[in-house]
PDB file of C-alpha atoms and ligand atoms in Angstrom:
ATOM      1  CA  MET E   1     147.314 130.817 126.690  1.00  0.00           C
ATOM      2  CA  ARG E   2     150.630 131.038 124.907  1.00  0.00           C
ATOM      3  CA  LEU E   3     149.846 134.015 122.628  1.00  0.00           C
ATOM      4  CA  LYS E   4     147.624 136.080 124.919  1.00  0.00           C
ATOM      5  CA  ASP E   5     147.358 139.733 123.812  1.00  0.00           C
ATOM      6  CA  LYS E   6     149.444 139.117 120.680  1.00  0.00           C
ATOM      7  CA  THR E   7     148.421 140.141 117.168  1.00  0.00           C
ATOM      8  CA  ALA E   8     149.447 137.882 114.293  1.00  0.00           C
ATOM      9  CA  ILE E   9     149.309 138.158 110.507  1.00  0.00           C
ATOM     10  CA  ILE E  10     149.209 134.869 108.624  1.00  0.00           C
ATOM     11  CA  THR E  11     149.580 135.001 104.837  1.00  0.00           C
ATOM     12  CA  GLY E  12     147.837 132.266 102.867  1.00  0.00           C
ATOM     13  CA  GLY E  13     145.593 131.834 105.915  1.00  0.00           C
ATOM     14  CA  GLY E  14     142.641 130.683 103.841  1.00  0.00           C
ATOM     15  CA  SER E  15     143.820 127.104 103.381  1.00  0.00           C
ATOM     16  CA  GLY E  16     145.900 124.182 104.650  1.00  0.00           C
ATOM     17  CA  ILE E  17     148.746 124.995 107.009  1.00  0.00           C
ATOM     18  CA  GLY E  18     147.873 128.715 107.121  1.00  0.00           C
ATOM     19  CA  ARG E  19     144.277 128.053 108.174  1.00  0.00           C
ATOM     20  CA  GLU E  20     145.319 125.553 110.852  1.00  0.00           C
ATOM     21  CA  THR E  21     147.946 127.991 112.165  1.00  0.00           C
ATOM     22  CA  ALA E  22     145.406 130.837 112.292  1.00  0.00           C
ATOM     23  CA  ILE E  23     142.984 128.677 114.277  1.00  0.00           C
ATOM     24  CA  LYS E  24     145.700 127.461 116.646  1.00  0.00           C
ATOM     25  CA  PHE E  25     147.012 130.977 117.258  1.00  0.00           C
ATOM     26  CA  ALA E  26     143.467 132.234 117.966  1.00  0.00           C
ATOM     27  CA  ARG E  27     142.873 129.356 120.421  1.00  0.00           C
ATOM     28  CA  GLU E  28     146.051 130.470 122.194  1.00  0.00           C
ATOM     29  CA  GLY E  29     144.716 133.996 122.621  1.00  0.00           C
ATOM     30  CA  ALA E  30     146.102 135.824 119.565  1.00  0.00           C
ATOM     31  CA  LYS E  31     144.081 138.222 117.444  1.00  0.00           C
ATOM     32  CA  VAL E  32     144.640 136.993 113.910  1.00  0.00           C
ATOM     33  CA  ALA E  33     144.694 138.915 110.630  1.00  0.00           C
ATOM     34  CA  VAL E  34     144.028 136.244 108.019  1.00  0.00           C
ATOM     35  CA  TRP E  35     145.570 137.321 104.721  1.00  0.00           C
ATOM     36  CA  ASP E  36     144.865 135.447 101.510  1.00  0.00           C
ATOM     37  CA  ILE E  37     144.560 136.114  97.792  1.00  0.00           C
ATOM     38  CA  ASN E  38     141.207 134.322  98.099  1.00  0.00           C
ATOM     39  CA  LEU E  39     139.001 136.390 100.432  1.00  0.00           C
ATOM     40  CA  GLY E  40     136.216 133.781 100.429  1.00  0.00           C
ATOM     41  CA  GLU E  41     138.549 131.125 101.870  1.00  0.00           C
ATOM     42  CA  ALA E  42     140.048 133.606 104.365  1.00  0.00           C
ATOM     43  CA  ASN E  43     136.499 134.347 105.549  1.00  0.00           C
ATOM     44  CA  LYS E  44     135.944 130.613 106.142  1.00  0.00           C
ATOM     45  CA  THR E  45     138.979 130.593 108.464  1.00  0.00           C
ATOM     46  CA  VAL E  46     137.565 133.608 110.307  1.00  0.00           C
ATOM     47  CA  LYS E  47     134.201 131.866 110.665  1.00  0.00           C
ATOM     48  CA  GLU E  48     135.881 128.799 112.218  1.00  0.00           C
ATOM     49  CA  ILE E  49     137.747 131.072 114.627  1.00  0.00           C
ATOM     50  CA  SER E  50     134.585 132.955 115.610  1.00  0.00           C
ATOM     51  CA  GLU E  51     132.892 129.626 116.397  1.00  0.00           C
ATOM     52  CA  LEU E  52     135.672 129.145 118.960  1.00  0.00           C
ATOM     53  CA  GLU E  53     135.025 132.685 120.223  1.00  0.00           C
ATOM     54  CA  GLY E  54     138.399 133.791 118.909  1.00  0.00           C
ATOM     55  CA  ILE E  55     139.136 137.150 117.327  1.00  0.00           C
ATOM     56  CA  SER E  56     140.209 137.430 113.701  1.00  0.00           C
ATOM     57  CA  LYS E  57     139.583 139.328 110.502  1.00  0.00           C
ATOM     58  CA  ALA E  58     139.999 138.363 106.858  1.00  0.00           C
ATOM     59  CA  TYR E  59     141.837 140.582 104.371  1.00  0.00           C
ATOM     60  CA  LYS E  60     142.340 140.121 100.644  1.00  0.00           C
ATOM     61  CA  VAL E  61     146.082 140.371 100.145  1.00  0.00           C
ATOM     62  CA  ASP E  62     148.167 139.189  97.219  1.00  0.00           C
ATOM     63  CA  VAL E  63     151.726 138.874  98.566  1.00  0.00           C
ATOM     64  CA  THR E  64     153.120 139.949  95.187  1.00  0.00           C
ATOM     65  CA  ASN E  65     151.341 143.317  95.421  1.00  0.00           C
ATOM     66  CA  ARG E  66     153.347 145.742  97.553  1.00  0.00           C
ATOM     67  CA  LEU E  67     150.735 148.509  97.483  1.00  0.00           C
ATOM     68  CA  GLU E  68     148.097 146.093  98.764  1.00  0.00           C
ATOM     69  CA  ILE E  69     150.447 144.841 101.503  1.00  0.00           C
ATOM     70  CA  GLU E  70     151.216 148.402 102.628  1.00  0.00           C
ATOM     71  CA  GLU E  71     147.560 149.405 102.651  1.00  0.00           C
ATOM     72  CA  ILE E  72     146.424 146.317 104.567  1.00  0.00           C
ATOM     73  CA  THR E  73     149.325 146.491 107.027  1.00  0.00           C
ATOM     74  CA  ASN E  74     148.141 150.023 107.898  1.00  0.00           C
ATOM     75  CA  LYS E  75     144.596 148.707 108.335  1.00  0.00           C
ATOM     76  CA  VAL E  76     145.763 145.913 110.659  1.00  0.00           C
ATOM     77  CA  ILE E  77     147.691 148.436 112.764  1.00  0.00           C
ATOM     78  CA  LYS E  78     144.583 150.645 112.955  1.00  0.00           C
ATOM     79  CA  GLU E  79     142.268 147.780 113.865  1.00  0.00           C
ATOM     80  CA  PHE E  80     144.529 145.739 116.165  1.00  0.00           C
ATOM     81  CA  SER E  81     146.953 148.574 117.200  1.00  0.00           C
ATOM     82  CA  LYS E  82     150.128 146.448 116.731  1.00  0.00           C
ATOM     83  CA  ILE E  83     151.668 143.465 114.938  1.00  0.00           C
ATOM     84  CA  ASP E  84     153.617 140.993 117.078  1.00  0.00           C
ATOM     85  CA  ILE E  85     153.889 138.017 114.728  1.00  0.00           C
ATOM     86  CA  LEU E  86     154.098 137.622 110.941  1.00  0.00           C
ATOM     87  CA  VAL E  87     153.838 134.130 109.449  1.00  0.00           C
ATOM     88  CA  ASN E  88     154.950 134.244 105.805  1.00  0.00           C
ATOM     89  CA  ASN E  89     153.059 131.107 104.837  1.00  0.00           C
ATOM     90  CA  ALA E  90     151.558 131.812 101.378  1.00  0.00           C
ATOM     91  CA  GLY E  91     153.157 129.632  98.722  1.00  0.00           C
ATOM     92  CA  ILE E  92     152.443 127.669  95.560  1.00  0.00           C
ATOM     93  CA  THR E  93     153.914 124.958  93.353  1.00  0.00           C
ATOM     94  CA  ALA E  94     154.091 124.829  89.547  1.00  0.00           C
ATOM     95  CA  ASP E  95     156.059 121.672  88.889  1.00  0.00           C
ATOM     96  CA  ALA E  96     157.958 120.539  85.806  1.00  0.00           C
ATOM     97  CA  THR E  97     161.355 119.018  85.198  1.00  0.00           C
ATOM     98  CA  LEU E  98     164.200 121.403  84.400  1.00  0.00           C
ATOM     99  CA  ILE E  99     164.011 120.578  80.705  1.00  0.00           C
ATOM    100  CA  LYS E 100     160.259 121.211  80.501  1.00  0.00           C
ATOM    101  CA  MET E 101     159.788 124.098  82.916  1.00  0.00           C
ATOM    102  CA  LYS E 102     158.335 127.221  81.321  1.00  0.00           C
ATOM    103  CA  GLU E 103     159.685 130.641  82.215  1.00  0.00           C
ATOM    104  CA  GLU E 104     156.201 131.585  83.411  1.00  0.00           C
ATOM    105  CA  GLN E 105     156.268 128.688  85.931  1.00  0.00           C
ATOM    106  CA  TRP E 106     159.651 129.829  87.245  1.00  0.00           C
ATOM    107  CA  ASP E 107     158.552 133.476  87.510  1.00  0.00           C
ATOM    108  CA  ARG E 108     155.233 132.748  89.262  1.00  0.00           C
ATOM    109  CA  VAL E 109     156.744 130.520  91.955  1.00  0.00           C
ATOM    110  CA  ILE E 110     159.647 132.887  92.612  1.00  0.00           C
ATOM    111  CA  ASP E 111     157.280 135.872  92.686  1.00  0.00           C
ATOM    112  CA  ILE E 112     154.958 134.371  95.327  1.00  0.00           C
ATOM    113  CA  ASN E 113     157.226 132.098  97.378  1.00  0.00           C
ATOM    114  CA  LEU E 114     160.364 134.247  97.440  1.00  0.00           C
ATOM    115  CA  LYS E 115     159.522 137.853  96.558  1.00  0.00           C
ATOM    116  CA  GLY E 116     156.221 137.563  98.443  1.00  0.00           C
ATOM    117  CA  VAL E 117     158.154 136.724 101.617  1.00  0.00           C
ATOM    118  CA  PHE E 118     160.526 139.639 100.962  1.00  0.00           C
ATOM    119  CA  ASN E 119     157.587 142.021 100.359  1.00  0.00           C
ATOM    120  CA  CYS E 120     155.663 141.139 103.524  1.00  0.00           C
ATOM    121  CA  GLY E 121     158.808 140.781 105.639  1.00  0.00           C
ATOM    122  CA  GLN E 122     160.172 144.166 104.605  1.00  0.00           C
ATOM    123  CA  ILE E 123     156.918 146.092 104.998  1.00  0.00           C
ATOM    124  CA  VAL E 124     155.802 144.520 108.288  1.00  0.00           C
ATOM    125  CA  SER E 125     159.268 144.509 109.882  1.00  0.00           C
ATOM    126  CA  ARG E 126     159.377 148.313 109.597  1.00  0.00           C
ATOM    127  CA  TYR E 127     156.506 148.421 112.112  1.00  0.00           C
ATOM    128  CA  MET E 128     158.150 145.819 114.304  1.00  0.00           C
ATOM    129  CA  VAL E 129     161.376 147.853 114.376  1.00  0.00           C
ATOM    130  CA  GLU E 130     159.396 150.919 115.523  1.00  0.00           C
ATOM    131  CA  GLN E 131     157.735 148.781 118.210  1.00  0.00           C
ATOM    132  CA  GLY E 132     161.078 147.318 119.274  1.00  0.00           C
ATOM    133  CA  ASN E 133     159.885 143.710 119.123  1.00  0.00           C
ATOM    134  CA  GLY E 134     158.363 141.072 116.875  1.00  0.00           C
ATOM    135  CA  VAL E 135     158.555 137.547 115.505  1.00  0.00           C
ATOM    136  CA  ILE E 136     158.772 136.625 111.819  1.00  0.00           C
ATOM    137  CA  LEU E 137     158.264 133.013 110.752  1.00  0.00           C
ATOM    138  CA  ASN E 138     158.873 131.908 107.168  1.00  0.00           C
ATOM    139  CA  ALA E 139     157.624 128.843 105.292  1.00  0.00           C
ATOM    140  CA  ALA E 140     160.606 126.932 103.923  1.00  0.00           C
ATOM    141  CA  SER E 141     160.467 123.248 102.918  1.00  0.00           C
ATOM    142  CA  VAL E 142     162.583 120.102 103.049  1.00  0.00           C
ATOM    143  CA  VAL E 143     162.615 120.519  99.276  1.00  0.00           C
ATOM    144  CA  GLY E 144     164.591 123.756  99.714  1.00  0.00           C
ATOM    145  CA  ILE E 145     167.227 121.913 101.727  1.00  0.00           C
ATOM    146  CA  TYR E 146     167.515 118.690  99.745  1.00  0.00           C
ATOM    147  CA  GLY E 147     165.974 119.408  96.312  1.00  0.00           C
ATOM    148  CA  ASN E 148     163.185 117.403  94.677  1.00  0.00           C
ATOM    149  CA  PHE E 149     162.479 115.970  91.250  1.00  0.00           C
ATOM    150  CA  GLY E 150     160.392 118.379  89.155  1.00  0.00           C
ATOM    151  CA  GLN E 151     160.728 121.325  91.546  1.00  0.00           C
ATOM    152  CA  THR E 152     163.594 123.541  90.323  1.00  0.00           C
ATOM    153  CA  ASN E 153     161.521 126.693  90.887  1.00  0.00           C
ATOM    154  CA  TYR E 154     160.072 125.619  94.247  1.00  0.00           C
ATOM    155  CA  ALA E 155     163.406 124.364  95.647  1.00  0.00           C
ATOM    156  CA  ALA E 156     165.135 127.604  94.595  1.00  0.00           C
ATOM    157  CA  SER E 157     162.399 129.693  96.243  1.00  0.00           C
ATOM    158  CA  LYS E 158     162.535 127.767  99.523  1.00  0.00           C
ATOM    159  CA  TRP E 159     166.356 127.759  99.700  1.00  0.00           C
ATOM    160  CA  GLY E 160     166.095 131.512  99.129  1.00  0.00           C
ATOM    161  CA  VAL E 161     163.638 131.790 102.021  1.00  0.00           C
ATOM    162  CA  ILE E 162     166.184 130.075 104.282  1.00  0.00           C
ATOM    163  CA  GLY E 163     168.845 132.590 103.209  1.00  0.00           C
ATOM    164  CA  MET E 164     166.496 135.506 103.937  1.00  0.00           C
ATOM    165  CA  THR E 165     165.571 134.036 107.320  1.00  0.00           C
ATOM    166  CA  LYS E 166     169.206 133.866 108.438  1.00  0.00           C
ATOM    167  CA  THR E 167     169.975 137.329 107.029  1.00  0.00           C
ATOM    168  CA  TRP E 168     166.978 138.951 108.728  1.00  0.00           C
ATOM    169  CA  ALA E 169     167.829 137.230 112.014  1.00  0.00           C
ATOM    170  CA  LYS E 170     171.275 138.885 111.846  1.00  0.00           C
ATOM    171  CA  GLU E 171     169.906 142.301 110.834  1.00  0.00           C
ATOM    172  CA  LEU E 172     166.877 142.464 113.107  1.00  0.00           C
ATOM    173  CA  GLY E 173     168.036 140.700 116.294  1.00  0.00           C
ATOM    174  CA  ARG E 174     169.376 143.913 117.836  1.00  0.00           C
ATOM    175  CA  LYS E 175     165.969 145.510 117.128  1.00  0.00           C
ATOM    176  CA  GLY E 176     164.217 142.883 119.258  1.00  0.00           C
ATOM    177  CA  ILE E 177     162.920 140.820 116.344  1.00  0.00           C
ATOM    178  CA  ARG E 178     163.361 137.047 116.088  1.00  0.00           C
ATOM    179  CA  VAL E 179     163.245 135.384 112.660  1.00  0.00           C
ATOM    180  CA  ASN E 180     162.950 131.646 112.071  1.00  0.00           C
ATOM    181  CA  ALA E 181     161.795 129.254 109.364  1.00  0.00           C
ATOM    182  CA  VAL E 182     159.893 125.991 109.431  1.00  0.00           C
ATOM    183  CA  ALA E 183     160.751 123.361 106.824  1.00  0.00           C
ATOM    184  CA  PRO E 184     157.766 121.027 106.505  1.00  0.00           C
ATOM    185  CA  GLY E 185     158.054 117.594 104.923  1.00  0.00           C
ATOM    186  CA  PHE E 186     155.076 116.273 102.971  1.00  0.00           C
ATOM    187  CA  ILE E 187     151.898 117.585 104.558  1.00  0.00           C
ATOM    188  CA  LEU E 188     148.338 116.657 103.623  1.00  0.00           C
ATOM    189  CA  THR E 189     146.866 119.845 102.095  1.00  0.00           C
ATOM    190  CA  GLN E 190     145.475 120.901  98.720  1.00  0.00           C
ATOM    191  CA  MET E 191     149.095 121.470  97.640  1.00  0.00           C
ATOM    192  CA  THR E 192     150.063 117.806  98.002  1.00  0.00           C
ATOM    193  CA  ALA E 193     146.612 116.601  96.863  1.00  0.00           C
ATOM    194  CA  LYS E 194     147.853 117.495  93.358  1.00  0.00           C
ATOM    195  CA  MET E 195     150.713 114.968  93.668  1.00  0.00           C
ATOM    196  CA  PRO E 196     150.377 111.400  92.367  1.00  0.00           C
ATOM    197  CA  GLU E 197     149.267 108.890  95.026  1.00  0.00           C
ATOM    198  CA  LYS E 198     152.413 106.852  94.245  1.00  0.00           C
ATOM    199  CA  VAL E 199     154.717 109.746  95.203  1.00  0.00           C
ATOM    200  CA  LEU E 200     152.841 110.398  98.461  1.00  0.00           C
ATOM    201  CA  GLU E 201     153.050 106.703  99.329  1.00  0.00           C
ATOM    202  CA  MET E 202     156.799 106.814  98.666  1.00  0.00           C
ATOM    203  CA  MET E 203     157.201 109.872 100.932  1.00  0.00           C
ATOM    204  CA  LYS E 204     155.244 108.123 103.669  1.00  0.00           C
ATOM    205  CA  GLU E 205     157.573 105.136 103.408  1.00  0.00           C
ATOM    206  CA  LYS E 206     160.644 107.412 103.474  1.00  0.00           C
ATOM    207  CA  SER E 207     159.501 109.010 106.739  1.00  0.00           C
ATOM    208  CA  VAL E 208     160.950 107.130 109.701  1.00  0.00           C
ATOM    209  CA  LEU E 209     157.597 107.718 111.433  1.00  0.00           C
ATOM    210  CA  LYS E 210     155.826 106.085 108.443  1.00  0.00           C
ATOM    211  CA  ARG E 211     153.242 108.797 107.948  1.00  0.00           C
ATOM    212  CA  LEU E 212     152.641 112.051 106.097  1.00  0.00           C
ATOM    213  CA  GLY E 213     152.313 115.246 108.123  1.00  0.00           C
ATOM    214  CA  THR E 214     149.145 117.112 109.020  1.00  0.00           C
ATOM    215  CA  PRO E 215     148.652 120.899 108.951  1.00  0.00           C
ATOM    216  CA  GLU E 216     148.481 120.708 112.748  1.00  0.00           C
ATOM    217  CA  ASP E 217     152.028 119.270 112.919  1.00  0.00           C
ATOM    218  CA  ILE E 218     153.262 122.451 111.248  1.00  0.00           C
ATOM    219  CA  ALA E 219     150.942 124.808 113.154  1.00  0.00           C
ATOM    220  CA  ASN E 220     152.379 123.379 116.405  1.00  0.00           C
ATOM    221  CA  ALA E 221     155.896 124.304 115.258  1.00  0.00           C
ATOM    222  CA  TYR E 222     154.809 127.841 114.347  1.00  0.00           C
ATOM    223  CA  LEU E 223     153.092 128.174 117.719  1.00  0.00           C
ATOM    224  CA  PHE E 224     156.222 127.160 119.603  1.00  0.00           C
ATOM    225  CA  LEU E 225     158.465 129.493 117.574  1.00  0.00           C
ATOM    226  CA  ALA E 226     155.998 132.386 117.948  1.00  0.00           C
ATOM    227  CA  SER E 227     155.673 131.946 121.698  1.00  0.00           C
ATOM    228  CA  ASN E 228     157.941 133.260 124.445  1.00  0.00           C
ATOM    229  CA  GLU E 229     159.123 129.679 124.986  1.00  0.00           C
ATOM    230  CA  ALA E 230     161.304 130.275 121.907  1.00  0.00           C
ATOM    231  CA  SER E 231     162.613 133.643 123.108  1.00  0.00           C
ATOM    232  CA  PHE E 232     166.267 132.596 122.638  1.00  0.00           C
ATOM    233  CA  ILE E 233     165.746 130.983 119.223  1.00  0.00           C
ATOM    234  CA  THR E 234     166.474 132.972 116.064  1.00  0.00           C
ATOM    235  CA  GLY E 235     167.973 132.282 112.637  1.00  0.00           C
ATOM    236  CA  THR E 236     167.058 128.620 112.774  1.00  0.00           C
ATOM    237  CA  VAL E 237     165.291 126.304 110.317  1.00  0.00           C
ATOM    238  CA  LEU E 238     163.128 123.787 112.109  1.00  0.00           C
ATOM    239  CA  SER E 239     162.488 120.668 110.016  1.00  0.00           C
ATOM    240  CA  VAL E 240     159.078 119.149 110.719  1.00  0.00           C
ATOM    241  CA  ASP E 241     159.130 116.208 108.345  1.00  0.00           C
ATOM    242  CA  GLY E 242     158.708 112.937 110.230  1.00  0.00           C
ATOM    243  CA  GLY E 243     162.392 112.226 109.622  1.00  0.00           C
ATOM    244  CA  VAL E 244     161.956 112.006 105.859  1.00  0.00           C
ATOM    245  CA  VAL E 245     165.605 113.029 105.526  1.00  0.00           C
ATOM    246  CA  ILE E 246     168.015 112.480 108.426  1.00  0.00           C
TER     247      ILE E 246
HETATM  248  P1  NAP H 301     147.738 125.613 100.394  1.00  0.00           P
HETATM  249  O1  NAP H 301     146.783 124.728 101.113  1.00  0.00           O
HETATM  250  O2  NAP H 301     147.719 125.642  98.906  1.00  0.00           O
HETATM  251  O3  NAP H 301     147.561 127.092 100.974  1.00  0.00           O
HETATM  252  C1  NAP H 301     148.251 128.184 100.437  1.00  0.00           C
HETATM  253  C2  NAP H 301     147.354 129.396 100.521  1.00  0.00           C
HETATM  254  O4  NAP H 301     148.082 130.522  99.996  1.00  0.00           O
HETATM  255  C3  NAP H 301     146.086 129.245  99.665  1.00  0.00           C
HETATM  256  O5  NAP H 301     144.967 129.764 100.329  1.00  0.00           O
HETATM  257  C4  NAP H 301     146.437 130.101  98.447  1.00  0.00           C
HETATM  258  O6  NAP H 301     145.301 130.595  97.751  1.00  0.00           O
HETATM  259  C5  NAP H 301     147.227 131.210  99.098  1.00  0.00           C
HETATM  260  N1  NAP H 301     147.972 131.986  98.120  1.00  0.00           N
HETATM  261  C6  NAP H 301     148.463 131.576  96.918  1.00  0.00           C
HETATM  262  N2  NAP H 301     149.032 132.603  96.289  1.00  0.00           N
HETATM  263  C7  NAP H 301     148.924 133.682  97.096  1.00  0.00           C
HETATM  264  C8  NAP H 301     149.311 135.041  96.982  1.00  0.00           C
HETATM  265  N3  NAP H 301     149.937 135.504  95.888  1.00  0.00           N
HETATM  266  N4  NAP H 301     149.036 135.893  97.999  1.00  0.00           N
HETATM  267  C9  NAP H 301     148.385 135.455  99.104  1.00  0.00           C
HETATM  268  N5  NAP H 301     147.966 134.181  99.257  1.00  0.00           N
HETATM  269  C10 NAP H 301     148.242 133.303  98.269  1.00  0.00           C
HETATM  270  O7  NAP H 301     149.259 125.264 100.779  1.00  0.00           O
HETATM  271  P2  NAP H 301     149.869 124.567 102.080  1.00  0.00           P
HETATM  272  O8  NAP H 301     150.184 123.173 101.724  1.00  0.00           O
HETATM  273  O9  NAP H 301     149.078 124.890 103.284  1.00  0.00           O
HETATM  274  O10 NAP H 301     151.278 125.330 102.145  1.00  0.00           O
HETATM  275  C11 NAP H 301     151.507 126.476 102.941  1.00  0.00           C
HETATM  276  C12 NAP H 301     152.985 126.818 102.894  1.00  0.00           C
HETATM  277  O11 NAP H 301     153.747 125.705 103.387  1.00  0.00           O
HETATM  278  C13 NAP H 301     153.519 127.124 101.495  1.00  0.00           C
HETATM  279  O12 NAP H 301     154.473 128.145 101.546  1.00  0.00           O
HETATM  280  C14 NAP H 301     154.167 125.827 101.097  1.00  0.00           C
HETATM  281  O13 NAP H 301     155.181 126.009 100.134  1.00  0.00           O
HETATM  282  C15 NAP H 301     154.719 125.360 102.418  1.00  0.00           C
HETATM  283  N6  NAP H 301     154.959 123.909 102.449  1.00  0.00           N
HETATM  284  C16 NAP H 301     153.929 123.035 102.267  1.00  0.00           C
HETATM  285  C17 NAP H 301     154.193 121.669 102.254  1.00  0.00           C
HETATM  286  C18 NAP H 301     153.137 120.626 102.046  1.00  0.00           C
HETATM  287  O14 NAP H 301     153.493 119.432 101.932  1.00  0.00           O
HETATM  288  N7  NAP H 301     151.851 120.977 101.988  1.00  0.00           N
HETATM  289  C19 NAP H 301     155.523 121.220 102.434  1.00  0.00           C
HETATM  290  C20 NAP H 301     156.520 122.150 102.626  1.00  0.00           C
HETATM  291  C21 NAP H 301     156.236 123.501 102.634  1.00  0.00           C
HETATM  292  P3  NAP H 301     144.761 129.758  96.455  1.00  0.00           P
HETATM  293  O15 NAP H 301     144.327 128.422  96.983  1.00  0.00           O
HETATM  294  O16 NAP H 301     143.653 130.602  95.935  1.00  0.00           O
HETATM  295  O17 NAP H 301     145.945 129.655  95.523  1.00  0.00           O
END
């Protein structure tokens, strides 16, 4: 088991990539704190993990709420005694072209995708620094690297996540903490289910592997980066996109 005796927090663990990552981590021996704004969905992840005889617990956490993050981080420490891995996965889209985008759409995406990562990263890393070790993994996107029609807010948030990842790797390396990001391509989850079929078909064609990604493709990347096999990897952005942009 690649994560035996580790404790992991996964934000947005009630759906899509977060749920798949939580299940994979639990299969590999980690105790998983499943954080999500939607407690009902987080509980479904926990139920799936318990059916595999894994250990996990659901917590209602909104990544924009620092008080909630602090309170629940303390609870996780009390219940699991440490935090080895943080996966900053929670994220949303609120698409519109530059001309049509409302300020509220900009603010909401930046608040969750960018400030949410800052909030959780800052609060949890304080514990990791005390421990003298830890792994932080952030959800970027190919859209952050290359841009995408109708996603000014989302692209800005994900490019920002890449900047934070590299900065934290530089600041926290000497404290024993590795920080990396995963940049998924187009992955079949409720997030992409909102996109027109035509766009998804186009993305599939653009991928040199001629398929869209699955949540498991991304969970596998998080697993590798969380494990000791990646012990010399920090400050990197791993694209997992089927070669959609090469
Ligand atoms: P998803 O299925 O929509 O899952 C995201 C989860 O985060 C949902 O359970 C959502 O709850 C939760 N969430 C939303 N706002 C939150 C908040 N403020 N605090 C805590 N949890 C919150 O999305 P996904 O496709 O798995 O994406 C996961 C991550 O990968 C995101 O950061 C996304 O940007 C990134 N990503 C995805 C793709 C893709 O193609 N799917 C590509 C590149 C990057 P609700 O459902 O209640 O909102």
